[in-house]
Tab-separated table of C-alpha atoms in Angstrom:
chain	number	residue	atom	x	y	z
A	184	UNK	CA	-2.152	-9.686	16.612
A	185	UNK	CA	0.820	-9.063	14.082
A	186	UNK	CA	-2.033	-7.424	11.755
A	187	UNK	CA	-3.157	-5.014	14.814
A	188	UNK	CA	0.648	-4.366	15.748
A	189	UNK	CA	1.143	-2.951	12.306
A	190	UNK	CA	-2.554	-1.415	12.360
A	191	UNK	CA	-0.731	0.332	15.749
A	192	UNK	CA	2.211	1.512	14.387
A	193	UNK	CA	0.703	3.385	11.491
A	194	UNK	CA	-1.375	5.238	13.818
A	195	UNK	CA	1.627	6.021	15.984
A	196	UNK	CA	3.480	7.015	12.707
A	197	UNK	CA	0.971	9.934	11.315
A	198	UNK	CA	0.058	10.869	15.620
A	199	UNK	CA	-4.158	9.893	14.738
A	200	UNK	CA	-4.162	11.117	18.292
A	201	UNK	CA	-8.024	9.637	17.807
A	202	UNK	CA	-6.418	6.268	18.952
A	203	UNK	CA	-6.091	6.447	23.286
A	204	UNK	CA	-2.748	4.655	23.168
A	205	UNK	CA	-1.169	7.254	20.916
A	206	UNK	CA	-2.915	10.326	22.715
A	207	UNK	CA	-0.968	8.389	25.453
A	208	UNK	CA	2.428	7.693	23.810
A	209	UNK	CA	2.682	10.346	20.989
A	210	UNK	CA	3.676	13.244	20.492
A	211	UNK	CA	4.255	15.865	17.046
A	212	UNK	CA	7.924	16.883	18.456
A	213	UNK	CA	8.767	12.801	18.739
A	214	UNK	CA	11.364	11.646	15.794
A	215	UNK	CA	10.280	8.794	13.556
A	216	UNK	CA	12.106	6.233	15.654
A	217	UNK	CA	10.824	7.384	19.313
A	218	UNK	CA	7.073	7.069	17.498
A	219	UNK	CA	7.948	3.439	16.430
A	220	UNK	CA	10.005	2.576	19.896
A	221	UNK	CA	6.368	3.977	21.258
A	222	UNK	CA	4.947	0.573	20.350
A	223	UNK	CA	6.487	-0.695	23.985
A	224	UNK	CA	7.327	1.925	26.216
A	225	UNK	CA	3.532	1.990	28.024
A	226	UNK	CA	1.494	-0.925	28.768
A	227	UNK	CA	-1.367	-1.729	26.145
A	228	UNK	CA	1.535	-1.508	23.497
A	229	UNK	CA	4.070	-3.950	25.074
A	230	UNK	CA	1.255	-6.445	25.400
A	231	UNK	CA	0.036	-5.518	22.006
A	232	UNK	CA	3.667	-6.316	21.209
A	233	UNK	CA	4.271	-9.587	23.580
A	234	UNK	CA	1.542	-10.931	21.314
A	235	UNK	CA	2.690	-9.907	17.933
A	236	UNK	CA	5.875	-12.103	19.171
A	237	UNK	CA	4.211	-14.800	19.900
A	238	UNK	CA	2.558	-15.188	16.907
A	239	UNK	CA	6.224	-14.461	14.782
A	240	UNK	CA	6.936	-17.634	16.635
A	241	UNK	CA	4.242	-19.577	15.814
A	242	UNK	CA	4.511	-19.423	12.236
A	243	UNK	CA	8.184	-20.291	12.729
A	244	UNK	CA	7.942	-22.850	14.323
A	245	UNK	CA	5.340	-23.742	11.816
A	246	UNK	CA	7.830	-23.429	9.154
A	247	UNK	CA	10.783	-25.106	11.210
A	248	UNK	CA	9.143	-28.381	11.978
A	249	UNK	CA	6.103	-28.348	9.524
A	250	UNK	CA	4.357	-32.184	8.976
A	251	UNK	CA	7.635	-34.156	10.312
A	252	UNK	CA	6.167	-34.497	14.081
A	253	UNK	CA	2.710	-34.807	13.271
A	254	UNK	CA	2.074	-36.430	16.359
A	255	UNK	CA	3.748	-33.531	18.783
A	256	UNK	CA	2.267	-30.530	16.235
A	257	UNK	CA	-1.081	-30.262	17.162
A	258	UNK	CA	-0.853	-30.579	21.018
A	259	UNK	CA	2.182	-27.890	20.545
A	260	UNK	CA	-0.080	-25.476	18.544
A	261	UNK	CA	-2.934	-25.920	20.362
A	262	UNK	CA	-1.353	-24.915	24.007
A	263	UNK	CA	0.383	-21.984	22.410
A	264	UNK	CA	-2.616	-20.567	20.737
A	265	UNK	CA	-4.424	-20.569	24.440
A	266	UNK	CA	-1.459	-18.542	25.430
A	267	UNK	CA	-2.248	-15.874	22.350
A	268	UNK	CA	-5.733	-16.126	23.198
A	269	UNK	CA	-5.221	-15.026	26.689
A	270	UNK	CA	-3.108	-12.136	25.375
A	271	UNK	CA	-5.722	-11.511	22.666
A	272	UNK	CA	-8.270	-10.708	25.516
A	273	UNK	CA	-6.634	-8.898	27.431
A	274	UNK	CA	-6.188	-6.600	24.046
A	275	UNK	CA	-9.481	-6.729	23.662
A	276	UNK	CA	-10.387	-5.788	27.046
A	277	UNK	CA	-8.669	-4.488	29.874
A	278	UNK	CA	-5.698	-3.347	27.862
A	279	UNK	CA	-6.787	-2.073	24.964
A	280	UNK	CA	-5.081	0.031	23.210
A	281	UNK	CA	-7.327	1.008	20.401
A	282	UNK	CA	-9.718	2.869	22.313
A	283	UNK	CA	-11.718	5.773	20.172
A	284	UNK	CA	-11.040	9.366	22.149
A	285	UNK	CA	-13.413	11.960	21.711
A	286	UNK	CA	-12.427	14.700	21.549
A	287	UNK	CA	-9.558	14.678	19.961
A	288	UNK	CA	-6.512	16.253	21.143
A	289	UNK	CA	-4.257	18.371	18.967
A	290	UNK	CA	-0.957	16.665	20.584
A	291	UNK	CA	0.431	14.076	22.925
A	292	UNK	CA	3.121	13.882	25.907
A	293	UNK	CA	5.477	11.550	24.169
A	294	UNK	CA	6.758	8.391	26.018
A	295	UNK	CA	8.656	8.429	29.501
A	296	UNK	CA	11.577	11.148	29.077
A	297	UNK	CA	14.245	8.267	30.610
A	298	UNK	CA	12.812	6.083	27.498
A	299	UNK	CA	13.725	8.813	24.691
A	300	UNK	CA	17.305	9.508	26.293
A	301	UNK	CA	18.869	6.293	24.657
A	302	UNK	CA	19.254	4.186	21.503
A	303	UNK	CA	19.380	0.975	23.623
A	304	UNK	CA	15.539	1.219	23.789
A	305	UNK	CA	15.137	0.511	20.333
A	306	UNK	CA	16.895	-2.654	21.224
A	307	UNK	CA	16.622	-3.597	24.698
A	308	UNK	CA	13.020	-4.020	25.289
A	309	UNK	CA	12.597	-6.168	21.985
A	310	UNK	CA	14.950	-8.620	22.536
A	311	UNK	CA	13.824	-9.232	26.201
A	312	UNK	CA	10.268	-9.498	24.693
A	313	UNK	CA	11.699	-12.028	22.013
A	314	UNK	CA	13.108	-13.808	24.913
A	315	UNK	CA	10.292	-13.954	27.670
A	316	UNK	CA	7.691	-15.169	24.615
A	317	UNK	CA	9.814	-17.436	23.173
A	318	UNK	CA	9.914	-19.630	26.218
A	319	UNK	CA	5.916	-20.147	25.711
A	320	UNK	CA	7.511	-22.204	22.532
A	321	UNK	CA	9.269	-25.081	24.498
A	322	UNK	CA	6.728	-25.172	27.431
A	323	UNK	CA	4.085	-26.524	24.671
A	324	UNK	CA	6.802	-28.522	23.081
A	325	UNK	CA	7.175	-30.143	26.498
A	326	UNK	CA	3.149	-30.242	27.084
A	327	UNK	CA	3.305	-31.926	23.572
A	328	UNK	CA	5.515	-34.632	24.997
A	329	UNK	CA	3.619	-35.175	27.928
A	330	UNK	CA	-0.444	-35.716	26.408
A	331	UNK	CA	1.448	-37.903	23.793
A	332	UNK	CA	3.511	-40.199	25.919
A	333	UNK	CA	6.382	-39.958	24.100
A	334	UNK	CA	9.876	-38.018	24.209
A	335	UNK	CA	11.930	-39.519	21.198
A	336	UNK	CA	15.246	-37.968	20.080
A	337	UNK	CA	13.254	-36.873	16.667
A	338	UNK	CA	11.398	-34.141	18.940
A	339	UNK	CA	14.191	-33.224	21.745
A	340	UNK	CA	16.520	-31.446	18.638
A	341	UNK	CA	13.738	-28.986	18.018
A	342	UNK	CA	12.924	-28.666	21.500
A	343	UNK	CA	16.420	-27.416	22.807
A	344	UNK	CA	16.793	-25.852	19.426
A	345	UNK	CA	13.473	-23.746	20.025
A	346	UNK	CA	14.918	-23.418	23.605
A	347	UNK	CA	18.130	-21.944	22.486
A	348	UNK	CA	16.652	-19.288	20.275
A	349	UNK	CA	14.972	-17.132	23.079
A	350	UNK	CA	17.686	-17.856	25.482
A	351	UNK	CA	20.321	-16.204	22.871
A	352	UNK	CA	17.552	-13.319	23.143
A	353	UNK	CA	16.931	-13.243	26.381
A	354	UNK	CA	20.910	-13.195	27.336
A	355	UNK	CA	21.273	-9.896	24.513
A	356	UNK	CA	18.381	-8.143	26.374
A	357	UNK	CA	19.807	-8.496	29.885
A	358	UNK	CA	23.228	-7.076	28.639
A	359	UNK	CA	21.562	-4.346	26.630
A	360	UNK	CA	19.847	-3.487	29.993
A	361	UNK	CA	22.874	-3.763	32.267
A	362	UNK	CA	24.754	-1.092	29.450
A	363	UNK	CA	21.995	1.059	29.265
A	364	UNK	CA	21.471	1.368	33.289
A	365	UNK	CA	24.904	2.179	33.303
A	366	UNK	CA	24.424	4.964	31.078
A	367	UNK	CA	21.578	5.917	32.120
A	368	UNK	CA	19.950	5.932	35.441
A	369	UNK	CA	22.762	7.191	37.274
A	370	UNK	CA	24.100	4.849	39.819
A	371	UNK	CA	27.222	3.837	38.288
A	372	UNK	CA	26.936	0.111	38.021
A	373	UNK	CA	25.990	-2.583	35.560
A	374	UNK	CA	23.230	-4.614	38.183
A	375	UNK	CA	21.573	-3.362	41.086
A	376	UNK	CA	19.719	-6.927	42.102
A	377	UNK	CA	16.071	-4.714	42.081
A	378	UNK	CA	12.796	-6.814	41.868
A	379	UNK	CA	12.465	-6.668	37.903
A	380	UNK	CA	16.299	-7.114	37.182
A	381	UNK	CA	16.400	-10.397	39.050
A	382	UNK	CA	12.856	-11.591	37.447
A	383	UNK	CA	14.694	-11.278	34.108
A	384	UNK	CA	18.018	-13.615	35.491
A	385	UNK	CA	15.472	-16.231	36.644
A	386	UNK	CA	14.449	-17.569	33.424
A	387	UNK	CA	17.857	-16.755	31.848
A	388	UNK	CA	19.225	-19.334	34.696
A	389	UNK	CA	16.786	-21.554	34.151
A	390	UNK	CA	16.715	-21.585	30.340
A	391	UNK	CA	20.757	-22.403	30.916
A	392	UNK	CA	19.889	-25.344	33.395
A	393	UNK	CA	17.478	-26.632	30.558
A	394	UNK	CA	19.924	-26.071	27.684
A	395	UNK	CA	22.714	-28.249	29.668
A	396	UNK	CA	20.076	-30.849	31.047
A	397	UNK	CA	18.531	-31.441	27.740
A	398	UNK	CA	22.221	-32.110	26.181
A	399	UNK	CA	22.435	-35.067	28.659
A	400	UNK	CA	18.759	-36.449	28.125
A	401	UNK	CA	19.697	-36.785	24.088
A	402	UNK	CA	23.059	-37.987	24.635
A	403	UNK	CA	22.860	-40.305	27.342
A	404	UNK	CA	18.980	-40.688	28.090
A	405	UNK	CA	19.140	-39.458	31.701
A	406	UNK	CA	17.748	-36.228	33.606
A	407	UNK	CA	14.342	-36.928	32.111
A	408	UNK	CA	11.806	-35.197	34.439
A	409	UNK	CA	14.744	-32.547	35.147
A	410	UNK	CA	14.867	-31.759	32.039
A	411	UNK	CA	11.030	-31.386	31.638
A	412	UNK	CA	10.451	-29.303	34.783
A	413	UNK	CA	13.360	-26.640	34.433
A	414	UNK	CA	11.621	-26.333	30.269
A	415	UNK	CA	8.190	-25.460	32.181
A	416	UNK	CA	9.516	-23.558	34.755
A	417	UNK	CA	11.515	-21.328	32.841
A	418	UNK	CA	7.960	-20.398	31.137
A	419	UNK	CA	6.514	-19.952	34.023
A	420	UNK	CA	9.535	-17.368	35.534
A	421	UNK	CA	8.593	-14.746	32.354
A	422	UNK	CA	5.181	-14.728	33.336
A	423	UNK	CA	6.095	-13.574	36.697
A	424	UNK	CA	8.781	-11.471	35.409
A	425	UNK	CA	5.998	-9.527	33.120
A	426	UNK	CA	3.303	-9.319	36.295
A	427	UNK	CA	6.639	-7.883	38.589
A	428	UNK	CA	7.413	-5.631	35.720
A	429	UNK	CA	3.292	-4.405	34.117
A	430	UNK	CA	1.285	-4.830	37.787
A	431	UNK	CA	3.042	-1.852	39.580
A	432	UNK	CA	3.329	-4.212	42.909
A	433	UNK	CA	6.695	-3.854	43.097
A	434	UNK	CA	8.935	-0.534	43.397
A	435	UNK	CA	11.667	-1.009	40.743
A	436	UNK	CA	13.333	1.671	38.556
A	437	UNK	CA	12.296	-0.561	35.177
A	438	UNK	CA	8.690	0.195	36.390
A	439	UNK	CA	7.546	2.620	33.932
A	440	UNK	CA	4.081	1.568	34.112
A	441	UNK	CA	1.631	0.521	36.641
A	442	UNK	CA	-2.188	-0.957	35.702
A	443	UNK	CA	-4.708	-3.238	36.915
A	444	UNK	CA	-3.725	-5.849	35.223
A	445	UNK	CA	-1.684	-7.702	37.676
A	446	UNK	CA	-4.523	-9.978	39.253
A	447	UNK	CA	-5.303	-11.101	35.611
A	448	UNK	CA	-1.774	-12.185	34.881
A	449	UNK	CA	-1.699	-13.737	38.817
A	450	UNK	CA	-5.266	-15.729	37.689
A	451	UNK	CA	-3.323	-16.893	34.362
A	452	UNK	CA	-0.094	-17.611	35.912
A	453	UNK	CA	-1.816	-19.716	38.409
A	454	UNK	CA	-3.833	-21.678	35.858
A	455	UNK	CA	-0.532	-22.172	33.644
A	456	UNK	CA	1.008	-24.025	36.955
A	457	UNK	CA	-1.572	-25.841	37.955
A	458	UNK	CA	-1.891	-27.474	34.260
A	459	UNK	CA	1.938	-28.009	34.217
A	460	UNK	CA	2.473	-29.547	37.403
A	461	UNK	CA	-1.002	-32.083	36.841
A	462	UNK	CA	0.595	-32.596	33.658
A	463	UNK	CA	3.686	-33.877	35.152
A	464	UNK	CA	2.246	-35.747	38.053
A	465	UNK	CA	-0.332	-37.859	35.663
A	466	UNK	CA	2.333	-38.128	32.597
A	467	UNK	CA	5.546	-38.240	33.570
A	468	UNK	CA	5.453	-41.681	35.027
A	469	UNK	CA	4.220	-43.093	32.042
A	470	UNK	CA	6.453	-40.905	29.348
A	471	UNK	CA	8.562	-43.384	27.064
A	472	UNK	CA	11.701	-42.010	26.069
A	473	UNK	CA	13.058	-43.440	22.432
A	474	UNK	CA	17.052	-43.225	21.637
């Protein structure tokens, strides 16, 4: 995916208005950085994008930890590359934005006129992207725990560490979007509690919850299964976040796009809760938790 991203953004780069996305994105009048910002403002980019992240994060956490949990590693890697496979389909399928077009047109629209308007969205939708997919990175770390039986102190520094990094990302990206609706769309306030707004301060909430609860579990072994459940959950709030935001169910002024996408992300967002909470129910009980 981080290959195809870059595959993307040449194409955007020289308008080969050959490629569907950029016939749908691009434009000849766009500056340089509105053609790269392009990459996210429409849908089959920003999933394009969400799994370019995701795979940024799992070569560092690949780096981070390396061989020194070898028995968390390859339960963590393995649920994480289901979650870039399911993004990987979707790619390759209903969202894809690499579609030939024929014939060729001699110029594009350019993204959404409210996305060219402002710097911040050079910024903004990145780091909420680099927050919502780095959560994926603790829930395995957790599922890890769980099909191994074990939650040692060795394992909970990385975890809250791994926790911490998208959280720092995710807070940015909601105060890069409270500046820029401010400037921007006109109603004179930071936070207008709409649908997509609040499914951004779920997981933000959460992700605090976890960072707090976890502190406790390593420092005086207690909050266990609190501590698990918030990690999960705070997964599971992005994915509903991205489905409220990309499925075009809900009438918010952050909807810039609307697709049919929305009863494959329900389908995987049920499937990711279903494994979590059997996960807990079976495993939990028997988890063994070393000082």
């Amino acid at each position: 995916m981080i290959g195809a991203n870059c595959l993307m953004v040449y194409a955007l780069l020289v308008n080969d208005f050959s490629v569907l996305y950029v016939t749908e994105v691009g434009s000849l009048n766009s500056p340089i950085y509105i053609r790269l910002v392009a990459l996210w403002s429409s849908l089959n980019g920003s999933i394009l994008f969400w799994g370019a992240v995701l795979g940024m994060y799992i070569l560092g956490l690949i780096w981070d930890v390396g061989d020194r949990h070898r028995e968390y590693m390859p339960y963590t890697l393995h649920v994480m590359l289901c979650i870039s496979v399911f993004f990987a389909l979707i790619v390759a399928s209903i969202a894809d934005p690499f579609q030939p077009v024929s014939p060729v047109p001699l110029d594009g629209p350019g993204p959404n006129a409210l996305l060219q308007n402002h710097w911040l969205m050079a910024f903004h939708p990145p780091t909420l992207y680099l927050g919502y997919v780095g959560m994926s990175v603790p829930f395995s770390m957790i599922c890890a725990a769980l099909l191994t039986g074990r939650l040692d102190a060795g394992w909970m520094a990385p975890l809250r560490r791994w926790m911490l990094i998208p959280w720092i990302f995710l807070t940015i990206g909601l105060l890069l979007g409270g500046w820029w609706s401010y400037g921007v769309l006109g109603w004179g306030g930071y936070w207008s509690w709409d649908p997509v707004e609040n499914a951004s301060l779920h997981p933000w909430l959460t992700g605090t919850a976890f960072l707090h609860s976890a502190m406790v579990l390593q420092r005086r072994g207690r909050l266990r299964d609190w501590t698990l459940i918030l990690g999960m959950l705070t997964f599971l709030l992005t994915l509903i976040g991205t489905f409220m935001t990309r499925s075009g169910v809900f009438n918010s002024v952050h909807s810039f796009t609307q697709s049919d996408i929305g009863p494959v992300f329900l389908v995987f967002i049920g499937i990711c809760l279903v494994y979590a909470v059997v996960l807990l129910a079976l495993r939990s009980p028997v988890l063994e938790a070393a000082a």
